[in-house]
mmCIF file of C-alpha atoms in Angstrom:
data_model
loop_
_atom_site.group_PDB
_atom_site.id
_atom_site.type_symbol
_atom_site.label_atom_id
_atom_site.label_comp_id
_atom_site.label_asym_id
_atom_site.label_seq_id
_atom_site.Cartn_x
_atom_site.Cartn_y
_atom_site.Cartn_z
ATOM 1 C CA MET V 1 8.124 -2.305 6.942
ATOM 2 C CA SER V 2 10.441 -1.559 9.874
ATOM 3 C CA ALA V 3 13.430 -1.991 7.547
ATOM 4 C CA LEU V 4 11.900 0.526 5.146
ATOM 5 C CA LEU V 5 11.526 2.971 8.008
ATOM 6 C CA ASP V 6 15.252 2.475 8.717
ATOM 7 C CA GLY V 7 16.211 3.547 5.183
ATOM 8 C CA VAL V 8 16.616 0.076 3.574
ATOM 9 C CA TYR V 9 15.300 1.060 0.144
ATOM 10 C CA ASP V 10 17.098 -1.455 -2.139
ATOM 11 C CA GLY V 11 15.496 -4.858 -2.652
ATOM 12 C CA GLU V 12 16.419 -8.165 -4.253
ATOM 13 C CA MET V 13 13.061 -9.210 -5.641
ATOM 14 C CA THR V 14 12.099 -8.132 -9.142
ATOM 15 C CA ILE V 15 8.533 -7.179 -10.073
ATOM 16 C CA GLY V 16 8.443 -10.194 -12.378
ATOM 17 C CA GLU V 17 9.164 -12.512 -9.436
ATOM 18 C CA LEU V 18 6.766 -10.583 -7.173
ATOM 19 C CA LEU V 19 3.886 -11.157 -9.616
ATOM 20 C CA GLY V 20 4.527 -14.888 -9.282
ATOM 21 C CA HIS V 21 3.320 -14.571 -5.675
ATOM 22 C CA GLY V 22 0.083 -12.724 -6.242
ATOM 23 C CA ASN V 23 -2.130 -10.746 -8.640
ATOM 24 C CA PHE V 24 -3.086 -7.996 -6.197
ATOM 25 C CA GLY V 25 -1.123 -5.818 -3.821
ATOM 26 C CA LEU V 26 0.865 -2.696 -3.037
ATOM 27 C CA GLY V 27 4.367 -1.605 -2.114
ATOM 28 C CA THR V 28 7.170 0.658 -3.339
ATOM 29 C CA PHE V 29 10.221 0.491 -5.610
ATOM 30 C CA ASP V 30 13.969 0.681 -5.065
ATOM 31 C CA GLY V 31 15.007 4.083 -3.804
ATOM 32 C CA LEU V 32 11.365 4.824 -2.908
ATOM 33 C CA ASP V 33 10.807 5.540 -6.626
ATOM 34 C CA GLY V 34 7.036 5.891 -6.283
ATOM 35 C CA GLU V 35 4.132 3.878 -4.903
ATOM 36 C CA MET V 36 3.122 0.455 -6.205
ATOM 37 C CA VAL V 37 -0.333 -0.966 -6.851
ATOM 38 C CA ILE V 38 -1.037 -4.391 -8.413
ATOM 39 C CA LEU V 39 -4.467 -5.044 -9.913
ATOM 40 C CA ASP V 40 -5.423 -8.134 -11.918
ATOM 41 C CA GLY V 41 -1.821 -9.207 -12.245
ATOM 42 C CA VAL V 42 -0.524 -5.864 -13.565
ATOM 43 C CA CYS V 43 1.918 -3.831 -11.513
ATOM 44 C CA TRP V 44 1.565 -0.036 -11.772
ATOM 45 C CA GLN V 45 4.222 2.497 -10.690
ATOM 46 C CA LEU V 46 2.697 5.676 -9.230
ATOM 47 C CA ARG V 47 5.213 8.490 -9.229
ATOM 48 C CA SER V 48 5.492 11.734 -7.278
ATOM 49 C CA ASP V 49 3.852 13.823 -9.984
ATOM 50 C CA GLY V 50 0.719 11.674 -9.620
ATOM 51 C CA THR V 51 1.144 9.801 -12.885
ATOM 52 C CA ALA V 52 0.865 6.027 -13.258
ATOM 53 C CA THR V 53 2.758 3.822 -15.702
ATOM 54 C CA ARG V 54 3.150 0.082 -16.040
ATOM 55 C CA ALA V 55 6.151 -1.080 -14.013
ATOM 56 C CA ASP V 56 9.170 -2.652 -15.641
ATOM 57 C CA LEU V 57 9.323 -6.346 -14.744
ATOM 58 C CA ASP V 58 13.067 -5.991 -14.073
ATOM 59 C CA ALA V 59 12.505 -3.222 -11.548
ATOM 60 C CA ARG V 60 12.992 -4.210 -7.895
ATOM 61 C CA THR V 61 11.122 -3.707 -4.669
ATOM 62 C CA PRO V 62 12.315 -3.391 -1.040
ATOM 63 C CA PHE V 63 8.755 -3.754 0.319
ATOM 64 C CA ALA V 64 5.549 -5.209 -1.107
ATOM 65 C CA VAL V 65 2.486 -7.082 0.063
ATOM 66 C CA VAL V 66 0.699 -9.319 -2.413
ATOM 67 C CA THR V 67 -1.998 -11.977 -2.523
ATOM 68 C CA ASN V 68 -4.159 -13.784 -5.057
ATOM 69 C CA PHE V 69 -7.380 -11.775 -4.710
ATOM 70 C CA VAL V 70 -10.504 -13.894 -4.411
ATOM 71 C CA PRO V 71 -13.470 -11.909 -3.035
ATOM 72 C CA HIS V 72 -14.977 -13.600 0.032
ATOM 73 C CA ILE V 73 -17.170 -10.642 0.957
ATOM 74 C CA THR V 74 -18.800 -8.317 -1.591
ATOM 75 C CA ALA V 75 -21.085 -5.421 -0.758
ATOM 76 C CA LYS V 76 -22.385 -2.294 -2.380
ATOM 77 C CA ALA V 77 -21.356 0.682 -0.255
ATOM 78 C CA PRO V 78 -24.013 3.221 0.838
ATOM 79 C CA ASP V 79 -23.786 6.338 -1.309
ATOM 80 C CA ASN V 80 -21.867 9.444 -0.378
ATOM 81 C CA LEU V 81 -19.483 8.154 2.321
ATOM 82 C CA ALA V 82 -16.442 9.870 3.741
ATOM 83 C CA ARG V 83 -13.389 7.696 4.366
ATOM 84 C CA LYS V 84 -14.160 7.239 8.085
ATOM 85 C CA ASP V 85 -17.682 6.103 7.209
ATOM 86 C CA VAL V 86 -16.353 3.633 4.651
ATOM 87 C CA SER V 87 -14.068 2.264 7.369
ATOM 88 C CA ALA V 88 -17.015 1.824 9.734
ATOM 89 C CA PHE V 89 -19.026 0.093 6.993
ATOM 90 C CA ILE V 90 -16.164 -2.328 6.331
ATOM 91 C CA ASP V 91 -15.966 -3.057 10.079
ATOM 92 C CA SER V 92 -19.609 -4.125 9.894
ATOM 93 C CA LEU V 93 -18.771 -6.632 7.136
ATOM 94 C CA ILE V 94 -15.932 -8.507 8.781
ATOM 95 C CA HIS V 95 -16.435 -10.954 11.650
ATOM 96 C CA SER V 96 -13.024 -10.641 13.276
ATOM 97 C CA GLN V 97 -10.148 -8.122 13.422
ATOM 98 C CA ASN V 98 -7.658 -10.989 13.853
ATOM 99 C CA TYR V 99 -7.316 -11.863 10.196
ATOM 100 C CA MET V 100 -5.633 -10.131 7.278
ATOM 101 C CA TYR V 101 -7.974 -8.647 4.685
ATOM 102 C CA ALA V 102 -7.091 -7.590 1.150
ATOM 103 C CA LEU V 103 -9.443 -4.698 0.279
ATOM 104 C CA ARG V 104 -10.661 -3.427 -3.063
ATOM 105 C CA ILE V 105 -13.084 -0.484 -3.487
ATOM 106 C CA THR V 106 -14.144 0.186 -7.082
ATOM 107 C CA GLY V 107 -16.423 3.108 -7.870
ATOM 108 C CA ASP V 108 -16.931 6.798 -8.334
ATOM 109 C CA PHE V 109 -15.253 9.280 -5.982
ATOM 110 C CA ALA V 110 -16.155 12.858 -5.273
ATOM 111 C CA ASP V 111 -12.510 13.408 -4.414
ATOM 112 C CA VAL V 112 -9.351 11.486 -3.670
ATOM 113 C CA THR V 113 -6.236 12.937 -2.044
ATOM 114 C CA THR V 114 -2.995 11.025 -2.493
ATOM 115 C CA ARG V 115 0.639 11.463 -1.651
ATOM 116 C CA THR V 116 3.573 9.739 -3.317
ATOM 117 C CA VAL V 117 7.122 9.248 -2.102
ATOM 118 C CA VAL V 118 9.842 11.029 -4.091
ATOM 119 C CA LYS V 119 12.805 8.921 -5.328
ATOM 120 C CA GLN V 120 15.737 9.073 -2.899
ATOM 121 C CA GLU V 121 19.452 9.118 -3.562
ATOM 122 C CA LYS V 122 22.190 7.369 -1.537
ATOM 123 C CA PRO V 123 23.065 7.673 1.275
ATOM 124 C CA TYR V 124 19.398 7.090 1.979
ATOM 125 C CA PRO V 125 17.740 9.064 4.803
ATOM 126 C CA LYS V 126 15.362 7.408 7.243
ATOM 127 C CA MET V 127 11.831 7.175 5.931
ATOM 128 C CA VAL V 128 10.497 9.775 8.416
ATOM 129 C CA GLU V 129 12.861 12.278 6.776
ATOM 130 C CA ALA V 130 12.310 10.995 3.197
ATOM 131 C CA THR V 131 8.538 11.360 3.343
ATOM 132 C CA GLN V 132 8.692 15.007 4.378
ATOM 133 C CA SER V 133 9.059 15.885 0.691
ATOM 134 C CA ASP V 134 6.144 13.716 -0.469
ATOM 135 C CA ALA V 135 4.101 15.221 -3.282
ATOM 136 C CA VAL V 136 0.338 15.582 -2.517
ATOM 137 C CA VAL V 137 -2.180 15.343 -5.374
ATOM 138 C CA HIS V 138 -5.902 16.068 -5.148
ATOM 139 C CA MET V 139 -8.336 14.580 -7.703
ATOM 140 C CA ASP V 140 -11.991 15.608 -8.034
ATOM 141 C CA HIS V 141 -14.819 13.579 -9.553
ATOM 142 C CA VAL V 142 -12.746 10.553 -10.484
ATOM 143 C CA SER V 143 -13.564 6.889 -11.046
ATOM 144 C CA GLY V 144 -11.079 4.257 -10.048
ATOM 145 C CA THR V 145 -9.937 1.640 -7.547
ATOM 146 C CA ILE V 146 -8.657 1.787 -4.003
ATOM 147 C CA ALA V 147 -6.561 -1.294 -3.257
ATOM 148 C CA GLY V 148 -4.699 -2.426 -0.193
ATOM 149 C CA PHE V 149 -4.828 -4.296 3.112
ATOM 150 C CA ARG V 150 -6.412 -4.131 6.544
ATOM 151 C CA THR V 151 -3.703 -5.600 8.742
ATOM 152 C CA PRO V 152 -3.932 -6.762 12.403
ATOM 153 C CA VAL V 153 -1.944 -4.842 15.032
ATOM 154 C CA TYR V 154 0.224 -7.897 15.794
ATOM 155 C CA GLU V 155 1.808 -7.532 12.302
ATOM 156 C CA GLN V 156 3.277 -4.117 13.161
ATOM 157 C CA GLY V 157 6.787 -3.918 11.787
ATOM 158 C CA ILE V 158 6.154 -6.620 9.185
ATOM 159 C CA SER V 159 3.465 -4.580 7.477
ATOM 160 C CA VAL V 160 1.407 -1.447 8.252
ATOM 161 C CA PRO V 161 -1.207 -2.109 10.972
ATOM 162 C CA GLY V 162 -4.669 -0.826 10.189
ATOM 163 C CA CYS V 163 -5.713 0.180 6.715
ATOM 164 C CA HIS V 164 -2.956 0.773 4.094
ATOM 165 C CA VAL V 165 -4.370 1.591 0.642
ATOM 166 C CA HIS V 166 -3.320 3.030 -2.706
ATOM 167 C CA PHE V 167 -5.478 4.507 -5.501
ATOM 168 C CA ILE V 168 -5.362 4.284 -9.263
ATOM 169 C CA ASP V 169 -7.891 5.898 -11.593
ATOM 170 C CA ALA V 170 -10.022 3.909 -14.084
ATOM 171 C CA GLY V 171 -7.736 4.873 -16.949
ATOM 172 C CA CYS V 172 -4.616 3.823 -15.025
ATOM 173 C CA THR V 173 -3.015 7.217 -15.573
ATOM 174 C CA HIS V 174 -2.932 8.670 -12.061
ATOM 175 C CA GLY V 175 -2.741 7.479 -8.461
ATOM 176 C CA GLY V 176 -0.842 7.325 -5.207
ATOM 177 C CA HIS V 177 -0.928 6.483 -1.521
ATOM 178 C CA VAL V 178 -4.373 7.381 -0.175
ATOM 179 C CA LEU V 179 -4.605 10.135 2.398
ATOM 180 C CA ASP V 180 -8.365 10.770 2.169
ATOM 181 C CA PHE V 181 -11.342 10.263 -0.122
ATOM 182 C CA SER V 182 -15.112 10.643 -0.461
ATOM 183 C CA LEU V 183 -16.947 7.758 -2.099
ATOM 184 C CA LEU V 184 -20.027 8.693 -4.204
ATOM 185 C CA SER V 185 -20.920 5.079 -5.002
ATOM 186 C CA GLY V 186 -19.020 1.834 -5.310
ATOM 187 C CA THR V 187 -18.486 -1.788 -4.497
ATOM 188 C CA ILE V 188 -16.364 -3.055 -1.634
ATOM 189 C CA GLU V 189 -14.670 -6.462 -1.893
ATOM 190 C CA LEU V 190 -12.694 -8.225 0.845
ATOM 191 C CA CYS V 191 -10.441 -11.225 0.553
ATOM 192 C CA VAL V 192 -9.701 -12.917 3.921
ATOM 193 C CA GLY V 193 -6.091 -13.983 4.494
ATOM 194 C CA THR V 194 -5.127 -16.791 6.905
ATOM 195 C CA ASP V 195 -1.567 -17.593 5.683
ATOM 196 C CA LEU V 196 1.464 -15.331 5.814
ATOM 197 C CA GLN V 197 4.697 -15.918 3.869
ATOM 198 C CA LEU V 198 7.521 -13.528 4.686
ATOM 199 C CA ARG V 199 10.538 -13.147 2.412
ATOM 200 C CA LEU V 200 13.503 -11.235 3.867
ATOM 201 C CA PRO V 201 16.350 -9.815 1.754
ATOM 202 C CA LEU V 202 19.904 -11.146 2.161
ATOM 203 C CA THR V 203 21.522 -7.757 1.948
ATOM 204 C CA ASP V 204 24.123 -6.121 4.219
ATOM 205 C CA GLU V 205 21.785 -3.171 4.706
ATOM 206 C CA PHE V 206 18.976 -5.358 5.944
ATOM 207 C CA SER V 207 21.268 -7.404 8.234
ATOM 208 C CA ARG V 208 22.377 -4.195 9.932
ATOM 209 C CA ALA V 209 18.923 -2.533 10.097
ATOM 210 C CA GLU V 210 17.294 -1.568 13.373
ATOM 211 C CA LEU V 211 13.977 -3.390 13.126
ATOM 212 C CA ALA V 212 12.581 -2.802 16.602
ATOM 213 C CA PRO V 213 12.972 0.875 17.517
ATOM 214 C CA ASP V 214 11.183 2.095 20.628
ATOM 215 C CA ASP V 215 9.126 4.539 18.537
ATOM 216 C CA LEU V 216 8.126 2.098 15.794
ATOM 217 C CA GLN V 217 4.429 2.869 16.059
ATOM 218 C CA GLN V 218 5.066 6.620 15.979
ATOM 219 C CA GLN V 219 7.286 6.283 12.933
ATOM 220 C CA ILE V 220 4.609 4.273 11.077
ATOM 221 C CA GLU V 221 1.921 6.794 11.944
ATOM 222 C CA THR V 222 4.160 9.687 10.800
ATOM 223 C CA THR V 223 5.025 8.109 7.423
ATOM 224 C CA GLU V 224 1.499 6.839 6.704
#
């Protein structure tokens, strides 16, 4: 994640190879060409106009987090919850903040607000600059899935600490990086992660990247 913040937007791993590591996840594409969400082994590309299409298996990614999703905790959410209330409810389900959790919320939403990165051209700007032009989309009365990860603070720089989630509607036609939502009714599933495999690119750009800036936390908060 810290490399992405530094403008390293070209990756070596194809979507085809990525899907060999997990059937659930999120990320982005080369050049920040939209947001990524993986559900049930299918990778979807969520572009800046809010549309979703199935990703090309030959496309590449500079950043992605994936796992094989097996629900360890399943609960029906109380009706009519704002995002902050959903977060508090999830906190009541997990027994420790020290593990990684893959998170899936499936249901009906009163509204979902997303933003999606706009494809960048070389020379790439830093991500704080690139995300200033993000497109924001607001959806009302929509069914779909919120998918992502709740990541411990000690993973900062590798991933996004806290809750990082993307949305795709039930028809897989629209979605993006979640800014806010209101859940009318739905089911929450959590998959506990205890193993972490990290794959780093062997590119010149990555080898020269500044991965530990003093304002890393601030940059993550700004871009998220």
